[in-house]
Short mmCIF file of C-alpha atoms and ligand atoms in Angstrom, two decimals:
data_model
loop_
_atom_site.label_atom_id
_atom_site.label_comp_id
_atom_site.label_asym_id
_atom_site.label_seq_id
_atom_site.Cartn_x
_atom_site.Cartn_y
_atom_site.Cartn_z
CA MET B 1 36.42 -23.92 10.15
CA LYS B 2 33.27 -23.84 12.20
CA GLU B 3 30.03 -24.64 10.40
CA GLN B 4 28.22 -21.56 11.63
CA VAL B 5 26.83 -18.33 10.18
CA LEU B 6 29.22 -15.51 11.04
CA TRP B 7 26.41 -13.01 11.50
CA SER B 8 24.75 -14.98 14.30
CA ILE B 9 27.82 -15.77 16.44
CA ASP B 10 26.99 -13.02 18.92
CA ALA B 11 23.24 -13.70 18.86
CA ASP B 12 23.29 -14.19 22.64
CA SER B 13 24.39 -10.59 23.17
CA MET B 14 21.50 -9.19 21.09
CA PRO B 15 18.27 -8.16 22.84
CA PRO B 16 16.18 -11.35 23.08
CA LEU B 17 12.82 -11.64 21.31
CA GLU B 18 9.87 -12.09 23.65
CA ALA B 19 9.15 -15.60 24.95
CA PRO B 20 6.48 -17.48 22.95
CA HIS B 21 2.85 -16.58 23.56
CA ALA B 22 0.02 -19.05 23.95
CA LEU B 23 -1.32 -19.96 20.53
CA PRO B 24 -4.35 -17.78 19.69
CA ASP B 25 -7.59 -19.43 18.50
CA HIS B 26 -8.07 -16.98 15.67
CA VAL B 27 -6.02 -14.25 13.97
CA ASP B 28 -6.61 -11.89 11.10
CA VAL B 29 -3.41 -13.07 9.36
CA ALA B 30 -1.16 -16.11 9.78
CA VAL B 31 2.30 -15.66 8.30
CA ILE B 32 4.44 -18.71 7.48
CA GLY B 33 8.20 -17.99 7.53
CA GLY B 34 10.31 -15.83 9.86
CA GLY B 35 12.58 -14.15 7.33
CA LEU B 36 12.48 -10.62 5.94
CA THR B 37 9.35 -11.20 3.82
CA GLY B 38 7.28 -12.58 6.68
CA LEU B 39 8.61 -10.22 9.33
CA SER B 40 8.24 -7.11 7.24
CA ALA B 41 4.66 -8.10 6.41
CA ALA B 42 3.94 -8.92 10.06
CA LEU B 43 5.32 -5.52 11.11
CA SER B 44 3.22 -3.65 8.58
CA LEU B 45 0.07 -5.64 9.35
CA ALA B 46 0.39 -5.26 13.11
CA ARG B 47 1.03 -1.52 12.80
CA GLY B 48 -2.16 -1.32 10.77
CA GLY B 49 -4.09 -2.91 13.65
CA ALA B 50 -4.40 -6.53 12.40
CA SER B 51 -3.85 -9.48 14.75
CA VAL B 52 -0.90 -11.45 13.36
CA ALA B 53 0.67 -14.80 14.25
CA LEU B 54 3.95 -15.62 12.47
CA PHE B 55 5.22 -19.21 12.44
CA GLU B 56 8.89 -20.05 11.93
CA ARG B 57 10.01 -23.67 11.88
CA GLU B 58 13.52 -22.88 13.19
CA THR B 59 14.44 -19.53 14.73
CA ILE B 60 13.81 -16.01 13.45
CA GLY B 61 16.37 -15.25 10.74
CA TRP B 62 17.47 -18.89 10.40
CA GLY B 63 16.70 -18.87 6.63
CA ALA B 64 18.34 -16.84 3.87
CA SER B 65 17.54 -13.57 5.66
CA GLY B 66 20.00 -14.20 8.47
CA ARG B 67 22.71 -15.93 6.42
CA ASN B 68 23.10 -13.86 3.25
CA GLY B 69 25.88 -11.65 1.86
CA GLY B 70 24.46 -8.43 3.32
CA GLN B 71 24.31 -6.57 -0.04
CA VAL B 72 21.41 -4.13 -0.23
CA SER B 73 21.09 -3.75 -3.98
CA VAL B 74 18.86 -1.92 -6.41
CA GLY B 75 17.11 -3.93 -9.16
CA ALA B 76 16.34 -7.63 -9.36
CA LYS B 77 18.05 -10.65 -10.85
CA ARG B 78 16.24 -10.09 -14.14
CA ARG B 79 17.98 -7.50 -16.24
CA PRO B 80 16.10 -4.24 -16.83
CA GLU B 81 16.42 -4.78 -20.60
CA SER B 82 14.42 -7.96 -20.17
CA TRP B 83 11.67 -6.10 -18.26
CA VAL B 84 11.46 -3.67 -21.19
CA ARG B 85 11.11 -6.56 -23.69
CA GLU B 86 8.47 -8.39 -21.66
CA TYR B 87 6.46 -5.56 -20.11
CA GLY B 88 7.28 -2.44 -22.15
CA HIS B 89 9.20 0.70 -21.32
CA GLU B 90 6.74 2.34 -18.93
CA MET B 91 6.29 -0.67 -16.66
CA ALA B 92 10.04 -1.45 -16.74
CA VAL B 93 10.80 2.09 -15.55
CA ALA B 94 8.16 1.73 -12.82
CA LEU B 95 9.68 -1.58 -11.70
CA TRP B 96 13.16 -0.11 -11.62
CA SER B 97 12.12 2.93 -9.61
CA ALA B 98 10.18 0.68 -7.20
CA SER B 99 13.41 -1.29 -6.71
CA VAL B 100 15.27 1.95 -5.96
CA GLY B 101 12.46 2.59 -3.48
CA SER B 102 13.12 -0.81 -1.86
CA VAL B 103 16.62 0.33 -0.80
CA ALA B 104 15.17 3.62 0.50
CA HIS B 105 12.55 1.54 2.36
CA VAL B 106 15.26 -0.47 4.11
CA GLU B 107 17.09 2.71 5.07
CA SER B 108 14.04 4.40 6.53
CA LEU B 109 13.01 1.22 8.37
CA ILE B 110 16.45 1.00 9.98
CA GLU B 111 16.25 4.62 11.00
CA ARG B 112 12.63 4.58 12.20
CA GLU B 113 13.07 1.39 14.28
CA GLY B 114 16.61 2.20 15.42
CA ILE B 115 18.02 -1.11 14.11
CA ASP B 116 21.70 -1.55 14.90
CA CYS B 117 22.89 -3.59 11.90
CA HIS B 118 26.02 -1.73 10.71
CA TYR B 119 24.17 -0.30 7.72
CA ARG B 120 26.28 1.77 5.34
CA ARG B 121 25.69 3.25 1.88
CA ALA B 122 28.73 1.21 0.84
CA GLY B 123 28.21 1.24 -2.92
CA LEU B 124 27.94 -1.96 -4.96
CA LEU B 125 30.73 -2.80 -7.34
CA ALA B 126 30.09 -5.19 -10.24
CA VAL B 127 33.59 -6.28 -11.31
CA ALA B 128 34.30 -7.47 -14.86
CA TRP B 129 35.52 -11.08 -14.96
CA ARG B 130 36.76 -10.79 -18.55
CA PRO B 131 38.01 -7.79 -20.55
CA GLU B 132 35.01 -8.00 -22.91
CA HIS B 133 32.64 -7.84 -19.92
CA PHE B 134 33.89 -4.33 -19.29
CA GLY B 135 32.72 -3.41 -22.80
CA HIS B 136 29.27 -4.79 -21.93
CA GLN B 137 29.32 -2.75 -18.74
CA ALA B 138 30.06 0.43 -20.66
CA ALA B 139 27.07 -0.27 -22.92
CA HIS B 140 24.92 -1.06 -19.88
CA GLN B 141 25.91 2.17 -18.17
CA LYS B 142 24.74 4.14 -21.19
CA TYR B 143 21.54 2.11 -21.47
CA MET B 144 20.66 2.67 -17.82
CA ALA B 145 21.25 6.41 -18.13
CA ASP B 146 19.32 6.76 -21.42
CA THR B 147 16.41 4.41 -20.65
CA PHE B 148 16.01 4.60 -16.87
CA GLY B 149 17.73 7.91 -16.02
CA TYR B 150 19.83 5.91 -13.54
CA HIS B 151 23.46 6.77 -12.95
CA LEU B 152 26.11 4.08 -12.66
CA GLU B 153 29.79 4.95 -12.57
CA LEU B 154 32.13 3.15 -14.93
CA ILE B 155 35.51 2.33 -13.37
CA PRO B 156 38.11 1.66 -16.09
CA PRO B 157 40.75 -1.06 -15.57
CA LEU B 158 43.48 1.50 -14.84
CA SER B 159 41.47 3.00 -11.94
CA LEU B 160 40.38 -0.32 -10.48
CA ALA B 161 43.21 -0.59 -7.93
CA ALA B 162 41.56 2.17 -5.89
CA GLU B 163 38.52 -0.10 -5.51
CA ILE B 164 39.83 -3.63 -5.29
CA GLY B 165 43.20 -5.20 -4.43
CA SER B 166 42.99 -8.06 -6.89
CA ASP B 167 44.45 -8.63 -10.37
CA GLY B 168 41.51 -10.87 -11.26
CA TYR B 169 39.24 -8.21 -12.75
CA HIS B 170 39.10 -5.88 -15.77
CA GLY B 171 37.10 -2.82 -14.78
CA ALA B 172 33.82 -2.33 -12.91
CA LEU B 173 30.47 -0.65 -12.70
CA LEU B 174 29.62 1.07 -9.44
CA ASP B 175 26.17 1.73 -8.00
CA GLU B 176 26.72 4.29 -5.23
CA PHE B 177 23.12 3.96 -4.03
CA ALA B 178 23.49 0.35 -2.78
CA GLY B 179 24.26 -0.50 0.82
CA SER B 180 25.71 -3.09 3.13
CA LEU B 181 24.48 -4.49 6.46
CA ASP B 182 24.73 -7.32 8.90
CA PRO B 183 21.76 -9.39 7.73
CA TYR B 184 21.12 -11.27 10.97
CA ARG B 185 21.09 -8.07 13.05
CA PHE B 186 18.79 -6.48 10.49
CA THR B 187 16.38 -9.40 10.46
CA ARG B 188 16.28 -9.60 14.26
CA GLY B 189 15.73 -5.85 14.33
CA VAL B 190 12.71 -6.13 12.02
CA ALA B 191 11.42 -8.99 14.21
CA ALA B 192 11.74 -6.86 17.35
CA ALA B 193 9.87 -4.04 15.62
CA ALA B 194 7.10 -6.45 14.58
CA GLN B 195 6.78 -7.64 18.19
CA ARG B 196 6.63 -4.06 19.47
CA ALA B 197 3.83 -3.44 16.99
CA GLY B 198 1.92 -6.40 18.43
CA ALA B 199 2.72 -9.36 16.12
CA ALA B 200 3.09 -12.75 17.85
CA LEU B 201 6.20 -14.61 16.60
CA PHE B 202 6.32 -18.35 17.19
CA GLU B 203 9.76 -19.84 16.72
CA GLY B 204 10.27 -23.60 16.53
CA THR B 205 6.78 -23.90 15.06
CA GLU B 206 6.41 -25.64 11.73
CA VAL B 207 3.23 -25.26 9.73
CA THR B 208 2.36 -28.76 8.56
CA ALA B 209 -0.98 -28.25 6.79
CA LEU B 210 -3.33 -25.56 5.49
CA THR B 211 -7.01 -26.21 4.91
CA ARG B 212 -9.97 -23.98 4.10
CA ILE B 213 -12.94 -23.97 6.48
CA GLY B 214 -15.62 -21.68 5.08
CA SER B 215 -13.97 -18.32 4.52
CA ASP B 216 -11.24 -19.07 7.13
CA HIS B 217 -8.05 -21.11 6.98
CA GLN B 218 -7.12 -23.80 9.42
CA VAL B 219 -3.36 -23.52 10.01
CA VAL B 220 -2.01 -26.73 11.52
CA THR B 221 1.27 -26.24 13.38
CA GLY B 222 3.54 -28.31 15.61
CA ARG B 223 2.01 -26.47 18.61
CA GLY B 224 -1.64 -26.74 17.67
CA THR B 225 -4.15 -25.31 15.22
CA VAL B 226 -5.02 -21.68 14.55
CA ARG B 227 -7.81 -20.24 12.45
CA ALA B 228 -6.85 -17.31 10.25
CA ALA B 229 -8.86 -15.07 7.98
CA GLU B 230 -5.84 -14.74 5.65
CA VAL B 231 -2.57 -16.61 5.20
CA LEU B 232 0.69 -15.27 3.82
CA VAL B 233 3.26 -17.85 2.70
CA ALA B 234 6.77 -16.37 3.08
CA THR B 235 8.92 -19.49 2.92
CA ASN B 236 10.95 -18.56 -0.22
CA GLY B 237 13.90 -20.98 -0.77
CA TYR B 238 12.60 -23.27 2.00
CA THR B 239 9.09 -23.74 0.58
CA GLY B 240 7.83 -27.28 1.16
CA PRO B 241 4.89 -29.56 0.36
CA VAL B 242 2.38 -27.54 2.44
CA THR B 243 2.04 -25.31 -0.65
CA PRO B 244 2.76 -27.69 -3.55
CA TRP B 245 1.73 -25.28 -6.36
CA LEU B 246 4.23 -22.71 -5.08
CA GLN B 247 6.93 -25.30 -4.36
CA ARG B 248 6.86 -26.35 -8.04
CA ARG B 249 7.63 -22.76 -9.09
CA LEU B 250 10.50 -22.00 -6.71
CA VAL B 251 13.92 -23.56 -7.13
CA PRO B 252 16.24 -23.63 -4.07
CA VAL B 253 19.87 -23.29 -5.13
CA GLY B 254 22.66 -23.63 -2.57
CA SER B 255 24.99 -20.69 -2.07
CA HIS B 256 28.15 -20.99 0.04
CA ILE B 257 29.96 -18.42 2.16
CA ILE B 258 33.15 -18.35 4.19
CA ALA B 259 34.44 -15.72 6.64
CA THR B 260 38.08 -15.26 7.53
CA GLU B 261 39.40 -14.39 10.94
CA PRO B 262 39.51 -10.59 11.64
CA LEU B 263 42.25 -9.41 9.27
CA GLY B 264 43.10 -6.05 10.78
CA ARG B 265 42.19 -2.85 8.99
CA GLU B 266 45.28 -2.70 6.76
CA LEU B 267 45.05 -6.18 5.30
CA ALA B 268 41.25 -5.97 4.96
CA GLU B 269 41.46 -2.68 3.09
CA SER B 270 44.28 -3.96 0.89
CA CYS B 271 41.49 -6.14 -0.59
CA LEU B 272 38.64 -3.60 -0.60
CA PRO B 273 40.06 -0.09 0.04
CA ARG B 274 36.63 1.56 -0.01
CA ARG B 275 34.83 -1.27 1.75
CA ARG B 276 32.34 -1.73 -1.12
CA VAL B 277 30.09 -4.75 -1.50
CA VAL B 278 31.13 -6.62 -4.62
CA TYR B 279 29.95 -9.26 -7.07
CA ASP B 280 31.48 -10.33 -10.39
CA THR B 281 30.08 -10.74 -13.87
CA LYS B 282 30.37 -14.54 -14.19
CA LYS B 283 27.25 -16.71 -14.39
CA THR B 284 28.54 -18.66 -11.37
CA LEU B 285 29.43 -15.48 -9.63
CA PHE B 286 31.39 -14.64 -6.47
CA TYR B 287 30.18 -11.96 -4.05
CA PHE B 288 32.17 -10.52 -1.18
CA THR B 289 32.39 -7.77 1.39
CA LEU B 290 34.23 -6.85 4.60
CA SER B 291 32.45 -7.34 7.92
CA ALA B 292 32.43 -4.55 10.50
CA ASP B 293 35.26 -6.38 12.31
CA ASP B 294 37.42 -6.58 9.17
CA ARG B 295 36.83 -10.15 8.05
CA MET B 296 36.60 -11.03 4.40
CA VAL B 297 33.14 -12.56 3.81
CA PHE B 298 33.38 -14.40 0.49
CA GLY B 299 30.47 -16.21 -1.17
CA GLY B 300 29.45 -17.97 -4.32
CA ARG B 301 28.46 -21.36 -5.63
CA ALA B 302 31.06 -23.91 -4.59
CA SER B 303 29.22 -26.74 -6.31
CA TRP B 304 26.01 -27.42 -8.21
CA THR B 305 25.51 -30.67 -6.34
CA GLN B 306 24.78 -30.97 -2.59
CA VAL B 307 28.00 -30.45 -0.61
CA ASP B 308 28.49 -30.01 3.11
CA ALA B 309 29.78 -26.74 4.55
CA GLN B 310 33.30 -28.11 5.17
CA ARG B 311 33.70 -29.06 1.53
CA SER B 312 32.14 -25.85 0.22
CA GLY B 313 34.36 -23.90 2.65
CA ALA B 314 37.50 -25.53 1.23
CA ILE B 315 36.40 -24.78 -2.35
CA MET B 316 35.49 -21.15 -1.60
CA HIS B 317 38.81 -20.72 0.21
CA ARG B 318 40.72 -21.73 -2.93
CA HIS B 319 38.70 -19.28 -5.03
CA MET B 320 39.25 -16.47 -2.54
CA VAL B 321 43.02 -16.94 -2.35
CA ARG B 322 43.30 -17.09 -6.15
CA LEU B 323 41.68 -13.64 -6.30
CA PHE B 324 43.31 -12.25 -3.13
CA PRO B 325 46.74 -13.91 -2.68
CA GLN B 326 47.35 -11.52 0.23
CA LEU B 327 44.81 -13.64 2.19
CA ALA B 328 46.73 -16.91 1.75
CA MET B 329 47.71 -17.02 5.43
CA ALA B 330 44.34 -15.83 6.80
CA ARG B 331 42.47 -18.48 8.73
CA ILE B 332 38.92 -19.30 7.65
CA GLU B 333 36.82 -19.27 10.81
CA TYR B 334 33.27 -19.82 9.53
CA THR B 335 31.63 -21.65 6.67
CA TRP B 336 27.91 -21.90 5.93
CA THR B 337 25.41 -22.47 3.16
CA GLY B 338 21.90 -21.23 2.39
CA ASN B 339 19.16 -21.58 -0.20
CA VAL B 340 18.81 -18.84 -2.80
CA CYS B 341 15.33 -19.03 -4.32
CA PHE B 342 15.08 -18.84 -8.11
CA THR B 343 12.07 -18.51 -10.37
CA ARG B 344 12.01 -19.44 -14.03
CA ASP B 345 11.68 -15.83 -15.18
CA PHE B 346 14.15 -14.46 -12.55
CA ASP B 347 11.47 -12.12 -11.17
CA PRO B 348 10.13 -12.10 -7.59
CA HIS B 349 6.40 -12.78 -7.39
CA ILE B 350 3.56 -11.61 -5.22
CA GLY B 351 0.37 -13.53 -5.74
CA TYR B 352 -2.69 -15.40 -4.50
CA ARG B 353 -3.33 -19.09 -5.02
CA ASP B 354 -5.52 -21.76 -3.43
CA GLY B 355 -6.74 -19.16 -0.93
CA TYR B 356 -3.31 -18.08 0.34
CA HIS B 357 -1.14 -15.06 -0.52
CA PHE B 358 2.55 -15.56 -1.33
CA CYS B 359 5.59 -13.40 -1.90
CA ALA B 360 8.84 -15.07 -2.96
CA GLY B 361 11.49 -15.73 -5.59
CA TYR B 362 14.06 -12.95 -5.18
CA CYS B 363 16.83 -14.86 -6.94
CA GLY B 364 19.57 -13.60 -4.62
CA HIS B 365 18.29 -10.00 -4.48
CA GLY B 366 16.05 -10.28 -1.46
CA VAL B 367 17.53 -8.11 1.27
CA ALA B 368 15.88 -4.96 -0.06
CA LEU B 369 13.15 -6.60 -2.17
CA ALA B 370 11.86 -9.06 0.47
CA THR B 371 11.67 -6.28 3.06
CA TYR B 372 9.88 -3.97 0.65
CA LEU B 373 7.58 -6.51 -1.00
CA GLY B 374 6.67 -7.97 2.40
CA ALA B 375 5.37 -4.52 3.40
CA LEU B 376 3.58 -4.17 0.03
CA VAL B 377 1.80 -7.48 0.32
CA ALA B 378 0.74 -6.50 3.86
CA GLY B 379 -0.84 -3.38 2.34
CA ARG B 380 -2.74 -5.56 -0.10
CA LEU B 381 -3.94 -7.79 2.75
CA ARG B 382 -5.09 -4.72 4.71
CA GLY B 383 -6.86 -3.54 1.56
CA ASP B 384 -5.05 -0.19 1.56
CA GLY B 385 -5.54 0.11 -2.21
CA ALA B 386 -1.88 0.95 -2.86
CA ASP B 387 -0.67 -0.19 -6.25
CA SER B 388 2.78 -1.32 -7.30
CA PRO B 389 4.24 -2.52 -10.60
CA PHE B 390 5.30 -5.67 -8.72
CA PHE B 391 1.60 -6.58 -8.39
CA HIS B 392 1.38 -6.62 -12.20
CA LEU B 393 4.11 -9.13 -12.99
CA LYS B 394 2.83 -12.39 -14.47
CA ASP B 395 2.33 -15.41 -12.20
CA PRO B 396 5.49 -17.40 -11.49
CA PRO B 397 5.81 -19.74 -14.49
CA PRO B 398 5.81 -23.50 -13.92
CA ILE B 399 9.02 -25.43 -14.51
CA PRO B 400 8.48 -28.52 -16.69
CA LEU B 401 9.11 -31.89 -14.93
CA TYR B 402 9.87 -30.17 -11.61
CA ASP B 403 8.22 -31.37 -8.43
CA GLY B 404 10.28 -29.39 -5.90
CA ARG B 405 13.45 -31.52 -6.22
CA PRO B 406 15.84 -29.62 -8.52
CA TRP B 407 17.32 -32.62 -10.37
CA PHE B 408 18.37 -30.36 -13.25
CA LEU B 409 20.82 -28.18 -11.25
CA PRO B 410 23.98 -30.22 -12.07
CA LEU B 411 23.07 -29.89 -15.77
CA ALA B 412 22.49 -26.13 -15.45
CA GLY B 413 25.77 -25.88 -13.50
CA GLY B 414 27.67 -27.63 -16.31
CA PHE B 415 26.23 -25.17 -18.81
CA TYR B 416 27.09 -22.15 -16.64
CA ARG B 417 30.62 -23.41 -15.99
CA ALA B 418 31.22 -23.86 -19.73
CA HIS B 419 29.77 -20.41 -20.37
CA ASP B 420 32.14 -18.84 -17.79
CA LEU B 421 35.13 -20.58 -19.38
CA LEU B 422 34.26 -19.40 -22.88
CA LYS B 423 32.60 -16.00 -22.50
C1 LIG Z 501 23.95 -17.50 0.99
C2 LIG Z 501 23.00 -16.41 0.50
C3 LIG Z 501 23.48 -15.16 0.16
C4 LIG Z 501 22.62 -14.15 -0.23
N1 LIG Z 501 23.11 -12.90 -0.45
C5 LIG Z 501 22.25 -11.87 -0.71
C6 LIG Z 501 22.73 -10.53 -0.76
O1 LIG Z 501 23.90 -10.24 -0.50
N2 LIG Z 501 21.83 -9.55 -1.09
C7 LIG Z 501 20.51 -9.84 -1.31
O2 LIG Z 501 19.75 -8.91 -1.62
N3 LIG Z 501 20.03 -11.08 -1.21
C8 LIG Z 501 20.85 -12.10 -0.88
N4 LIG Z 501 20.38 -13.36 -0.73
C9 LIG Z 501 18.91 -13.58 -0.86
C10 LIG Z 501 18.14 -13.08 0.37
O3 LIG Z 501 18.80 -13.49 1.55
C11 LIG Z 501 16.72 -13.67 0.32
O4 LIG Z 501 16.11 -13.34 -0.90
C12 LIG Z 501 15.82 -13.14 1.43
O5 LIG Z 501 16.45 -13.21 2.67
C13 LIG Z 501 14.53 -13.94 1.44
O6 LIG Z 501 13.81 -13.66 2.62
P1 LIG Z 501 12.53 -14.54 2.94
O7 LIG Z 501 11.96 -14.03 4.21
O8 LIG Z 501 11.61 -14.55 1.78
O9 LIG Z 501 13.04 -16.05 3.12
P2 LIG Z 501 13.93 -16.71 4.28
O10 LIG Z 501 14.74 -15.72 5.00
O11 LIG Z 501 14.63 -17.88 3.69
O12 LIG Z 501 12.83 -17.23 5.32
C14 LIG Z 501 11.96 -18.31 5.03
C15 LIG Z 501 11.72 -19.02 6.34
O13 LIG Z 501 10.59 -19.90 6.19
C16 LIG Z 501 10.75 -20.92 7.14
N5 LIG Z 501 9.85 -22.04 6.83
C17 LIG Z 501 9.85 -22.79 5.69
N6 LIG Z 501 8.83 -23.68 5.73
C18 LIG Z 501 8.15 -23.47 6.90
C19 LIG Z 501 7.02 -24.08 7.52
N7 LIG Z 501 6.33 -25.06 6.89
N8 LIG Z 501 6.61 -23.63 8.72
C20 LIG Z 501 7.29 -22.62 9.35
N9 LIG Z 501 8.40 -22.01 8.81
C21 LIG Z 501 8.81 -22.43 7.62
C22 LIG Z 501 12.23 -21.28 7.04
O14 LIG Z 501 12.71 -21.93 8.20
C23 LIG Z 501 12.87 -19.89 6.80
O15 LIG Z 501 13.42 -19.36 7.98
C24 LIG Z 501 21.22 -14.41 -0.35
C25 LIG Z 501 20.73 -15.67 -0.04
C26 LIG Z 501 21.59 -16.66 0.41
C27 LIG Z 501 21.04 -18.01 0.77
#
């Protein structure tokens, strides 16, 4: 098992991004973080005529954006019922339809910029881990139709074999609108579009400090200092001490993925005959999909404590074979981990604090939302006056006794494991 992200193994054959520019003295907007949030914002800002410098500590797409499960889903981590309780029916419906718009936004961006990222309207299957979960799914299907006018298809246990070649599940709920893509190719494609629009992308450039000087910001980086009229922090699950207020509101949680060797079409489709993207209904859930070259890409949380990618790979392998015994002889070629970024209320947040703008906290639903909200926050920075229900969510709530080191995760993990055993 190589400790490498499957999606980036052929990075060398992709069109290279432009070589680094000289650092400008002053820009309209400095963006920190070269993932989908930062790149999408940079693209939108540059297209609107702003001068933009984006700083990425590693390489473009190194973070969650280039290493995720490739599921382009509608909605957010927080359940729509919970939006209704907290914000009322009208705002919940507006949030839901904006999240539908986020998938449409990804699709039109791919088309407009000609991004080759194997995008498909694959359909997202939520598979029931326990028989009673299927009952909850039936109730949810009705709720979504009645309250949000949104259609989900219920797949009863007897019809499940047409969707998934595993005895581990008890029915499913299908969202036909969701898609699947190669996340690294997508992220690099958005980066190339941002460059074409005029944004300057600085890889290998860590931002180490932010200070206010009059109405400007001084952005201190490993390459030198830049003055910026506005700053957007787009560091999500890799947020550090440069923005301590935000760091105390974002919890990085490790997620672990493995990819098998290419299985051949027949074996691959014996697992997922319709090549859907899938997740299950456990708290500590698994998510999986087939890559364009017929590998099983299988992810989840191997452990709630820090583990290296070899250990997480071995754990995920056991889980995968238990669900798909037909893969027992398939070699695991790649194993990797990444930080999913959680907030206390499970909502993503766009906001303004200590003079900087931020957009983060997608809780594992960021492929569509980060791309969409990045563009939205760019609109706000340009002052285009566009409104969105996502601007009206409350500020990200603080987490008691949390200073950026998530000491409580093993405890939360114990609770979730017990929950999955009992319910
Ligand atoms: C394993 C995994 C699987 C996932 N699966 C899915 C999925 O299937 N579907 C889905 O919708 N979502 C999924 N997600 C979530 C999704 O990938 C993220 O929500 C989304 O990519 C976040 O994008 P981002 O640009 O905000 O953050 P990121 O892509 O993480 O980018 C943040 C960047 O900031 C950089 N950075 C941090 N600090 C500094 C600094 N001081 N200076 C310069 N740069 C800095 C980091 O190096 C990093 O590259 C998954 C996440 C993980 C980790």
